[in-house]
PDB file of C-alpha atoms in Angstrom:
ATOM      1  CA  UNK A 170      54.696   5.071 -65.066  1.00  0.00           C
ATOM      2  CA  UNK A 171      56.051   5.805 -61.614  1.00  0.00           C
ATOM      3  CA  UNK A 172      53.727   8.811 -61.202  1.00  0.00           C
ATOM      4  CA  UNK A 173      50.765   6.709 -62.334  1.00  0.00           C
ATOM      5  CA  UNK A 174      51.631   3.993 -59.782  1.00  0.00           C
ATOM      6  CA  UNK A 175      52.024   6.578 -57.019  1.00  0.00           C
ATOM      7  CA  UNK A 176      48.602   8.030 -57.850  1.00  0.00           C
ATOM      8  CA  UNK A 177      47.049   4.583 -57.710  1.00  0.00           C
ATOM      9  CA  UNK A 178      48.754   3.901 -54.395  1.00  0.00           C
ATOM     10  CA  UNK A 179      47.455   7.184 -52.942  1.00  0.00           C
ATOM     11  CA  UNK A 180      43.920   6.495 -54.203  1.00  0.00           C
ATOM     12  CA  UNK A 181      43.926   2.971 -52.724  1.00  0.00           C
ATOM     13  CA  UNK A 182      45.245   4.323 -49.407  1.00  0.00           C
ATOM     14  CA  UNK A 183      42.486   6.976 -49.299  1.00  0.00           C
ATOM     15  CA  UNK A 184      39.836   4.351 -50.110  1.00  0.00           C
ATOM     16  CA  UNK A 185      41.064   2.132 -47.248  1.00  0.00           C
ATOM     17  CA  UNK A 186      40.841   5.049 -44.803  1.00  0.00           C
ATOM     18  CA  UNK A 187      37.338   5.877 -46.024  1.00  0.00           C
ATOM     19  CA  UNK A 188      36.253   2.239 -45.613  1.00  0.00           C
ATOM     20  CA  UNK A 189      37.613   2.126 -42.064  1.00  0.00           C
ATOM     21  CA  UNK A 190      35.783   5.355 -41.143  1.00  0.00           C
ATOM     22  CA  UNK A 191      32.565   4.107 -42.719  1.00  0.00           C
ATOM     23  CA  UNK A 192      32.887   0.756 -40.944  1.00  0.00           C
ATOM     24  CA  UNK A 193      33.461   2.478 -37.597  1.00  0.00           C
ATOM     25  CA  UNK A 194      30.407   4.720 -38.087  1.00  0.00           C
ATOM     26  CA  UNK A 195      28.186   1.811 -39.084  1.00  0.00           C
ATOM     27  CA  UNK A 196      29.338  -0.292 -36.122  1.00  0.00           C
ATOM     28  CA  UNK A 197      28.790   2.577 -33.692  1.00  0.00           C
ATOM     29  CA  UNK A 198      25.319   3.254 -35.132  1.00  0.00           C
ATOM     30  CA  UNK A 199      24.462  -0.443 -34.910  1.00  0.00           C
ATOM     31  CA  UNK A 200      25.641  -0.543 -31.310  1.00  0.00           C
ATOM     32  CA  UNK A 201      23.565   2.564 -30.563  1.00  0.00           C
ATOM     33  CA  UNK A 202      20.529   0.975 -32.211  1.00  0.00           C
ATOM     34  CA  UNK A 203      21.026  -2.202 -30.200  1.00  0.00           C
ATOM     35  CA  UNK A 204      21.003  -0.229 -26.939  1.00  0.00           C
ATOM     36  CA  UNK A 205      17.447   0.279 -25.721  1.00  0.00           C
ATOM     37  CA  UNK A 206      16.485   3.871 -25.132  1.00  0.00           C
ATOM     38  CA  UNK A 207      15.557   5.125 -21.723  1.00  0.00           C
ATOM     39  CA  UNK A 208      12.011   5.854 -22.840  1.00  0.00           C
ATOM     40  CA  UNK A 209      11.506   2.271 -24.015  1.00  0.00           C
ATOM     41  CA  UNK A 210      12.901   0.945 -20.730  1.00  0.00           C
ATOM     42  CA  UNK A 211      10.600   3.195 -18.744  1.00  0.00           C
ATOM     43  CA  UNK A 212       7.656   2.150 -20.919  1.00  0.00           C
ATOM     44  CA  UNK A 213       8.284  -1.507 -20.130  1.00  0.00           C
ATOM     45  CA  UNK A 214       8.310  -0.950 -16.368  1.00  0.00           C
ATOM     46  CA  UNK A 215       5.008  -2.030 -14.849  1.00  0.00           C
ATOM     47  CA  UNK A 216       3.508   0.268 -12.249  1.00  0.00           C
ATOM     48  CA  UNK A 217       0.560  -0.565 -10.042  1.00  0.00           C
ATOM     49  CA  UNK A 218      -2.799   0.790 -11.320  1.00  0.00           C
ATOM     50  CA  UNK A 219      -1.063   1.867 -14.541  1.00  0.00           C
ATOM     51  CA  UNK A 220       0.333   5.032 -12.995  1.00  0.00           C
ATOM     52  CA  UNK A 221       3.082   6.990 -14.761  1.00  0.00           C
ATOM     53  CA  UNK A 222       3.773   9.592 -12.055  1.00  0.00           C
ATOM     54  CA  UNK A 223       5.373   9.131  -8.628  1.00  0.00           C
ATOM     55  CA  UNK A 224       3.104   8.143  -5.769  1.00  0.00           C
ATOM     56  CA  UNK A 225       3.461  11.645  -4.295  1.00  0.00           C
ATOM     57  CA  UNK A 226       1.854  13.167  -7.413  1.00  0.00           C
ATOM     58  CA  UNK A 227      -0.915  10.550  -7.334  1.00  0.00           C
ATOM     59  CA  UNK A 228      -2.009  11.922  -3.938  1.00  0.00           C
ATOM     60  CA  UNK A 229      -2.076  15.460  -5.326  1.00  0.00           C
ATOM     61  CA  UNK A 230       1.459  16.545  -4.453  1.00  0.00           C
ATOM     62  CA  UNK A 231       0.314  18.945  -1.714  1.00  0.00           C
ATOM     63  CA  UNK A 232       0.063  18.842   2.056  1.00  0.00           C
ATOM     64  CA  UNK A 233      -2.223  15.756   2.144  1.00  0.00           C
ATOM     65  CA  UNK A 234       0.387  13.845   0.135  1.00  0.00           C
ATOM     66  CA  UNK A 235       3.125  15.010   2.515  1.00  0.00           C
ATOM     67  CA  UNK A 236       1.062  13.777   5.473  1.00  0.00           C
ATOM     68  CA  UNK A 237       0.227  10.382   3.973  1.00  0.00           C
ATOM     69  CA  UNK A 238       3.815   9.785   2.844  1.00  0.00           C
ATOM     70  CA  UNK A 239       5.371  11.035   6.116  1.00  0.00           C
ATOM     71  CA  UNK A 240       7.355  13.881   4.563  1.00  0.00           C
ATOM     72  CA  UNK A 241       6.810  15.743   7.844  1.00  0.00           C
ATOM     73  CA  UNK A 242       6.937  13.068  10.521  1.00  0.00           C
ATOM     74  CA  UNK A 243       5.646  15.309  13.313  1.00  0.00           C
ATOM     75  CA  UNK A 244       2.505  16.305  11.390  1.00  0.00           C
ATOM     76  CA  UNK A 245       1.846  12.744  10.204  1.00  0.00           C
ATOM     77  CA  UNK A 246       2.335  11.312  13.685  1.00  0.00           C
ATOM     78  CA  UNK A 247       0.122  14.047  15.138  1.00  0.00           C
ATOM     79  CA  UNK A 248      -2.707  13.330  12.669  1.00  0.00           C
ATOM     80  CA  UNK A 249      -2.493   9.605  13.338  1.00  0.00           C
ATOM     81  CA  UNK A 250      -2.384  10.230  17.093  1.00  0.00           C
ATOM     82  CA  UNK A 251      -5.461  12.482  17.019  1.00  0.00           C
ATOM     83  CA  UNK A 252      -7.374   9.900  15.000  1.00  0.00           C
ATOM     84  CA  UNK A 253      -6.362   7.195  17.475  1.00  0.00           C
ATOM     85  CA  UNK A 254      -7.493   9.301  20.461  1.00  0.00           C
ATOM     86  CA  UNK A 255     -10.858   9.984  18.796  1.00  0.00           C
ATOM     87  CA  UNK A 256     -11.338   6.287  18.038  1.00  0.00           C
ATOM     88  CA  UNK A 257     -10.459   5.293  21.606  1.00  0.00           C
ATOM     89  CA  UNK A 258     -12.834   7.875  23.081  1.00  0.00           C
ATOM     90  CA  UNK A 259     -15.828   7.014  20.921  1.00  0.00           C
ATOM     91  CA  UNK A 260     -15.276   3.283  20.411  1.00  0.00           C
ATOM     92  CA  UNK A 261     -13.541   1.904  23.479  1.00  0.00           C
ATOM     93  CA  UNK A 262     -14.721   4.384  26.115  1.00  0.00           C
ATOM     94  CA  UNK A 263     -18.114   4.710  24.367  1.00  0.00           C
ATOM     95  CA  UNK A 264     -18.166   8.488  24.548  1.00  0.00           C
ATOM     96  CA  UNK A 265     -20.847  10.291  22.529  1.00  0.00           C
ATOM     97  CA  UNK A 266     -19.936  13.187  20.286  1.00  0.00           C
ATOM     98  CA  UNK A 267     -22.312  15.696  21.856  1.00  0.00           C
ATOM     99  CA  UNK A 268     -21.210  14.712  25.379  1.00  0.00           C
ATOM    100  CA  UNK A 269     -17.525  15.078  24.477  1.00  0.00           C
ATOM    101  CA  UNK A 270     -18.029  18.475  22.840  1.00  0.00           C
ATOM    102  CA  UNK A 271     -20.013  19.756  25.842  1.00  0.00           C
ATOM    103  CA  UNK A 272     -17.420  18.513  28.334  1.00  0.00           C
ATOM    104  CA  UNK A 273     -14.559  20.093  26.394  1.00  0.00           C
ATOM    105  CA  UNK A 274     -16.419  23.404  26.155  1.00  0.00           C
ATOM    106  CA  UNK A 275     -17.235  23.347  29.899  1.00  0.00           C
ATOM    107  CA  UNK A 276     -13.582  22.717  30.765  1.00  0.00           C
ATOM    108  CA  UNK A 277     -12.249  25.382  28.392  1.00  0.00           C
ATOM    109  CA  UNK A 278     -14.768  28.044  29.444  1.00  0.00           C
ATOM    110  CA  UNK A 279     -14.249  27.339  33.165  1.00  0.00           C
ATOM    111  CA  UNK A 280     -10.459  27.601  32.860  1.00  0.00           C
ATOM    112  CA  UNK A 281     -10.600  30.826  30.863  1.00  0.00           C
ATOM    113  CA  UNK A 282     -13.187  32.363  33.175  1.00  0.00           C
ATOM    114  CA  UNK A 283     -11.180  31.550  36.303  1.00  0.00           C
ATOM    115  CA  UNK A 284      -7.960  32.766  34.718  1.00  0.00           C
ATOM    116  CA  UNK A 285      -9.540  36.066  33.645  1.00  0.00           C
ATOM    117  CA  UNK A 286     -10.852  36.753  37.157  1.00  0.00           C
ATOM    118  CA  UNK A 287      -7.794  35.464  39.026  1.00  0.00           C
ATOM    119  CA  UNK A 288      -5.434  37.631  36.983  1.00  0.00           C
ATOM    120  CA  UNK A 289      -6.750  40.720  38.795  1.00  0.00           C
ATOM    121  CA  UNK A 290      -5.650  39.354  42.180  1.00  0.00           C
ATOM    122  CA  UNK A 291      -2.276  37.915  41.218  1.00  0.00           C
ATOM    123  CA  UNK A 292      -1.249  40.929  39.085  1.00  0.00           C
ATOM    124  CA  UNK A 293      -0.889  39.020  35.827  1.00  0.00           C
ATOM    125  CA  UNK A 294      -2.144  39.790  32.373  1.00  0.00           C
ATOM    126  CA  UNK A 295      -5.501  38.439  31.317  1.00  0.00           C
ATOM    127  CA  UNK A 296      -5.491  35.614  28.764  1.00  0.00           C
ATOM    128  CA  UNK A 297      -5.589  36.675  25.156  1.00  0.00           C
ATOM    129  CA  UNK A 298      -8.581  35.005  23.530  1.00  0.00           C
ATOM    130  CA  UNK A 299      -8.217  35.219  19.738  1.00  0.00           C
ATOM    131  CA  UNK A 300     -11.162  35.969  17.498  1.00  0.00           C
ATOM    132  CA  UNK A 301     -11.928  32.809  15.537  1.00  0.00           C
ATOM    133  CA  UNK A 302     -13.684  33.017  12.173  1.00  0.00           C
ATOM    134  CA  UNK A 303     -14.169  30.417   9.486  1.00  0.00           C
ATOM    135  CA  UNK A 304     -12.520  31.651   6.266  1.00  0.00           C
ATOM    136  CA  UNK A 305     -14.689  31.793   3.186  1.00  0.00           C
ATOM    137  CA  UNK A 306     -12.301  30.616   0.448  1.00  0.00           C
ATOM    138  CA  UNK A 307     -11.285  27.190   1.874  1.00  0.00           C
ATOM    139  CA  UNK A 308     -14.920  26.370   2.653  1.00  0.00           C
ATOM    140  CA  UNK A 309     -15.978  27.364  -0.862  1.00  0.00           C
ATOM    141  CA  UNK A 310     -13.172  25.328  -2.435  1.00  0.00           C
ATOM    142  CA  UNK A 311     -14.050  22.310  -0.315  1.00  0.00           C
ATOM    143  CA  UNK A 312     -17.741  22.640  -1.213  1.00  0.00           C
ATOM    144  CA  UNK A 313     -16.948  22.896  -4.934  1.00  0.00           C
ATOM    145  CA  UNK A 314     -14.598  19.905  -4.803  1.00  0.00           C
ATOM    146  CA  UNK A 315     -17.186  17.873  -2.885  1.00  0.00           C
ATOM    147  CA  UNK A 316     -19.872  18.845  -5.376  1.00  0.00           C
ATOM    148  CA  UNK A 317     -17.658  17.805  -8.296  1.00  0.00           C
ATOM    149  CA  UNK A 318     -16.890  14.411  -6.764  1.00  0.00           C
ATOM    150  CA  UNK A 319     -20.559  13.739  -5.936  1.00  0.00           C
ATOM    151  CA  UNK A 320     -21.640  14.630  -9.482  1.00  0.00           C
ATOM    152  CA  UNK A 321     -18.944  12.393 -10.916  1.00  0.00           C
ATOM    153  CA  UNK A 322     -20.097   9.528  -8.670  1.00  0.00           C
ATOM    154  CA  UNK A 323     -23.680  10.047  -9.851  1.00  0.00           C
ATOM    155  CA  UNK A 324     -22.488   9.972 -13.468  1.00  0.00           C
ATOM    156  CA  UNK A 325     -20.589   6.719 -12.907  1.00  0.00           C
ATOM    157  CA  UNK A 326     -23.604   5.128 -11.194  1.00  0.00           C
ATOM    158  CA  UNK A 327     -25.827   6.220 -14.076  1.00  0.00           C
ATOM    159  CA  UNK A 328     -23.485   4.662 -16.639  1.00  0.00           C
ATOM    160  CA  UNK A 329     -23.380   1.434 -14.637  1.00  0.00           C
ATOM    161  CA  UNK A 330     -27.150   1.252 -14.209  1.00  0.00           C
ATOM    162  CA  UNK A 331     -27.743   1.889 -17.932  1.00  0.00           C
ATOM    163  CA  UNK A 332     -25.983  -1.357 -18.854  1.00  0.00           C
ATOM    164  CA  UNK A 333     -23.158   0.127 -20.905  1.00  0.00           C
ATOM    165  CA  UNK A 334     -20.234  -1.596 -19.203  1.00  0.00           C
ATOM    166  CA  UNK A 335     -20.739  -5.089 -17.793  1.00  0.00           C
ATOM    167  CA  UNK A 336     -17.200  -5.304 -16.420  1.00  0.00           C
ATOM    168  CA  UNK A 337     -17.594  -2.091 -14.431  1.00  0.00           C
ATOM    169  CA  UNK A 338     -21.009  -3.232 -13.218  1.00  0.00           C
ATOM    170  CA  UNK A 339     -19.621  -6.494 -11.842  1.00  0.00           C
ATOM    171  CA  UNK A 340     -16.632  -4.779 -10.212  1.00  0.00           C
ATOM    172  CA  UNK A 341     -18.862  -2.216  -8.456  1.00  0.00           C
ATOM    173  CA  UNK A 342     -21.292  -4.914  -7.279  1.00  0.00           C
ATOM    174  CA  UNK A 343     -18.396  -6.984  -5.930  1.00  0.00           C
ATOM    175  CA  UNK A 344     -16.896  -3.947  -4.181  1.00  0.00           C
ATOM    176  CA  UNK A 345     -20.210  -3.003  -2.559  1.00  0.00           C
ATOM    177  CA  UNK A 346     -20.740  -6.595  -1.469  1.00  0.00           C
ATOM    178  CA  UNK A 347     -17.300  -6.745   0.168  1.00  0.00           C
ATOM    179  CA  UNK A 348     -17.915  -3.365   1.799  1.00  0.00           C
ATOM    180  CA  UNK A 349     -21.250  -4.583   3.200  1.00  0.00           C
ATOM    181  CA  UNK A 350     -19.524  -7.609   4.725  1.00  0.00           C
ATOM    182  CA  UNK A 351     -16.838  -5.420   6.296  1.00  0.00           C
ATOM    183  CA  UNK A 352     -19.547  -3.058   7.566  1.00  0.00           C
ATOM    184  CA  UNK A 353     -21.289  -5.937   9.325  1.00  0.00           C
ATOM    185  CA  UNK A 354     -18.082  -6.643  11.268  1.00  0.00           C
ATOM    186  CA  UNK A 355     -17.548  -3.099  12.579  1.00  0.00           C
ATOM    187  CA  UNK A 356     -19.287   0.258  12.738  1.00  0.00           C
ATOM    188  CA  UNK A 357     -18.621   3.293  10.580  1.00  0.00           C
ATOM    189  CA  UNK A 358     -16.149   4.906  12.997  1.00  0.00           C
ATOM    190  CA  UNK A 359     -13.969   1.802  13.191  1.00  0.00           C
ATOM    191  CA  UNK A 360     -14.105   1.416   9.406  1.00  0.00           C
ATOM    192  CA  UNK A 361     -13.107   5.064   8.976  1.00  0.00           C
ATOM    193  CA  UNK A 362     -10.241   4.643  11.451  1.00  0.00           C
ATOM    194  CA  UNK A 363      -8.976   1.522   9.659  1.00  0.00           C
ATOM    195  CA  UNK A 364      -9.043   3.378   6.333  1.00  0.00           C
ATOM    196  CA  UNK A 365      -7.217   6.326   7.936  1.00  0.00           C
ATOM    197  CA  UNK A 366      -4.495   4.057   9.340  1.00  0.00           C
ATOM    198  CA  UNK A 367      -4.110   2.291   5.992  1.00  0.00           C
ATOM    199  CA  UNK A 368      -3.703   5.629   4.232  1.00  0.00           C
ATOM    200  CA  UNK A 369      -0.888   6.462   6.647  1.00  0.00           C
ATOM    201  CA  UNK A 370       0.921   3.127   6.300  1.00  0.00           C
ATOM    202  CA  UNK A 371       0.322   1.460   2.913  1.00  0.00           C
ATOM    203  CA  UNK A 372       1.367   4.341   0.590  1.00  0.00           C
ATOM    204  CA  UNK A 373       4.637   5.037   2.431  1.00  0.00           C
ATOM    205  CA  UNK A 374       5.502   1.332   2.495  1.00  0.00           C
ATOM    206  CA  UNK A 375       4.647   0.992  -1.193  1.00  0.00           C
ATOM    207  CA  UNK A 376       6.774   4.028  -2.056  1.00  0.00           C
ATOM    208  CA  UNK A 377       9.698   2.454  -0.212  1.00  0.00           C
ATOM    209  CA  UNK A 378       9.362  -1.041  -1.724  1.00  0.00           C
ATOM    210  CA  UNK A 379       7.630  -0.289  -5.050  1.00  0.00           C
ATOM    211  CA  UNK A 380      10.398  -1.946  -7.095  1.00  0.00           C
ATOM    212  CA  UNK A 381       9.681  -5.216  -5.281  1.00  0.00           C
ATOM    213  CA  UNK A 382       5.895  -4.869  -5.145  1.00  0.00           C
ATOM    214  CA  UNK A 383       5.280  -3.966  -8.805  1.00  0.00           C
ATOM    215  CA  UNK A 384       6.619  -7.260 -10.276  1.00  0.00           C
ATOM    216  CA  UNK A 385       4.327  -9.283  -8.000  1.00  0.00           C
ATOM    217  CA  UNK A 386       1.437  -6.975  -8.878  1.00  0.00           C
ATOM    218  CA  UNK A 387       2.163  -7.475 -12.581  1.00  0.00           C
ATOM    219  CA  UNK A 388       1.978 -11.254 -12.195  1.00  0.00           C
ATOM    220  CA  UNK A 389      -1.252 -10.946 -10.211  1.00  0.00           C
ATOM    221  CA  UNK A 390      -2.815  -8.675 -12.836  1.00  0.00           C
ATOM    222  CA  UNK A 391      -1.906 -11.096 -15.613  1.00  0.00           C
ATOM    223  CA  UNK A 392      -3.508 -13.963 -13.712  1.00  0.00           C
ATOM    224  CA  UNK A 393      -6.637 -11.896 -12.994  1.00  0.00           C
ATOM    225  CA  UNK A 394      -6.947 -10.940 -16.665  1.00  0.00           C
ATOM    226  CA  UNK A 395      -6.496 -14.559 -17.662  1.00  0.00           C
ATOM    227  CA  UNK A 396      -9.204 -15.737 -15.265  1.00  0.00           C
ATOM    228  CA  UNK A 397     -11.507 -12.920 -16.368  1.00  0.00           C
ATOM    229  CA  UNK A 398     -11.027 -13.897 -20.021  1.00  0.00           C
ATOM    230  CA  UNK A 399     -12.054 -17.466 -19.179  1.00  0.00           C
ATOM    231  CA  UNK A 400     -15.066 -16.207 -17.195  1.00  0.00           C
ATOM    232  CA  UNK A 401     -16.010 -13.862 -20.023  1.00  0.00           C
ATOM    233  CA  UNK A 402     -15.832 -16.629 -22.612  1.00  0.00           C
ATOM    234  CA  UNK A 403     -17.832 -19.123 -20.565  1.00  0.00           C
ATOM    235  CA  UNK A 404     -20.381 -16.895 -18.789  1.00  0.00           C
ATOM    236  CA  UNK A 405     -20.454 -13.208 -19.735  1.00  0.00           C
ATOM    237  CA  UNK A 406     -20.455 -13.703 -23.493  1.00  0.00           C
ATOM    238  CA  UNK A 407     -23.599 -15.858 -23.195  1.00  0.00           C
ATOM    239  CA  UNK A 408     -25.586 -13.180 -21.321  1.00  0.00           C
ATOM    240  CA  UNK A 409     -27.893 -11.245 -23.689  1.00  0.00           C
ATOM    241  CA  UNK A 410     -26.925  -7.605 -24.021  1.00  0.00           C
ATOM    242  CA  UNK A 411     -29.224  -4.670 -23.276  1.00  0.00           C
ATOM    243  CA  UNK A 412     -30.796  -2.348 -25.831  1.00  0.00           C
ATOM    244  CA  UNK A 413     -27.884   0.091 -25.652  1.00  0.00           C
ATOM    245  CA  UNK A 414     -25.416  -2.584 -26.704  1.00  0.00           C
ATOM    246  CA  UNK A 415     -27.664  -3.630 -29.612  1.00  0.00           C
ATOM    247  CA  UNK A 416     -28.004  -0.037 -30.821  1.00  0.00           C
ATOM    248  CA  UNK A 417     -24.237   0.395 -30.741  1.00  0.00           C
ATOM    249  CA  UNK A 418     -23.738  -2.750 -32.760  1.00  0.00           C
ATOM    250  CA  UNK A 419     -26.303  -1.586 -35.374  1.00  0.00           C
TER     251      UNK A 419
END
């Protein structure tokens, strides 16, 4: 009897230990399940324009991105300074491009010519004038990239004109209308300079304060979608669709 009771006592003790271990494992697994994973947290974070990569990768991740995001402050400041000088010369001082190019060439050629001839009298070496040639590969790459972008723009315009996407059509019309109004306020050079300055200021400020900007952008996007849904229900849904829409429905 005593051996039988001892066996029962050992079995009950082992069962209690097993229950404690099982309870600890289940509680730890429940706690792990309750904790949101990093991927789910990242998926819930709203980013402007639906981007998933850093802003540096959005700009291509190369030298243009470094310039726009001020990775190299000297190069970025130099590019912005050159653009400002060009805008001041052509817009404020009303210089013409051909006149400026001719004046710069006259000054450069006169200085080099005088230096080359004066070096014989003052016993100094003549100026080294490097041989300048336009490389073939960068020009070809630029031409191919420009061709690709132009063809893509033509494809988008064709899709819009064919009546396939009413939302895209309205957004492009609104954008062109706003651009025409801005163009009536200033000329092309001033508009280009404003866009250049914005590219050198807005992205770097957004990268610095994106955690504060994205929540406001999320609220704005929700409100825009809400207003567009109301406009779609009251106006756009009542507009008769084109033949392409009817064929798709059939």
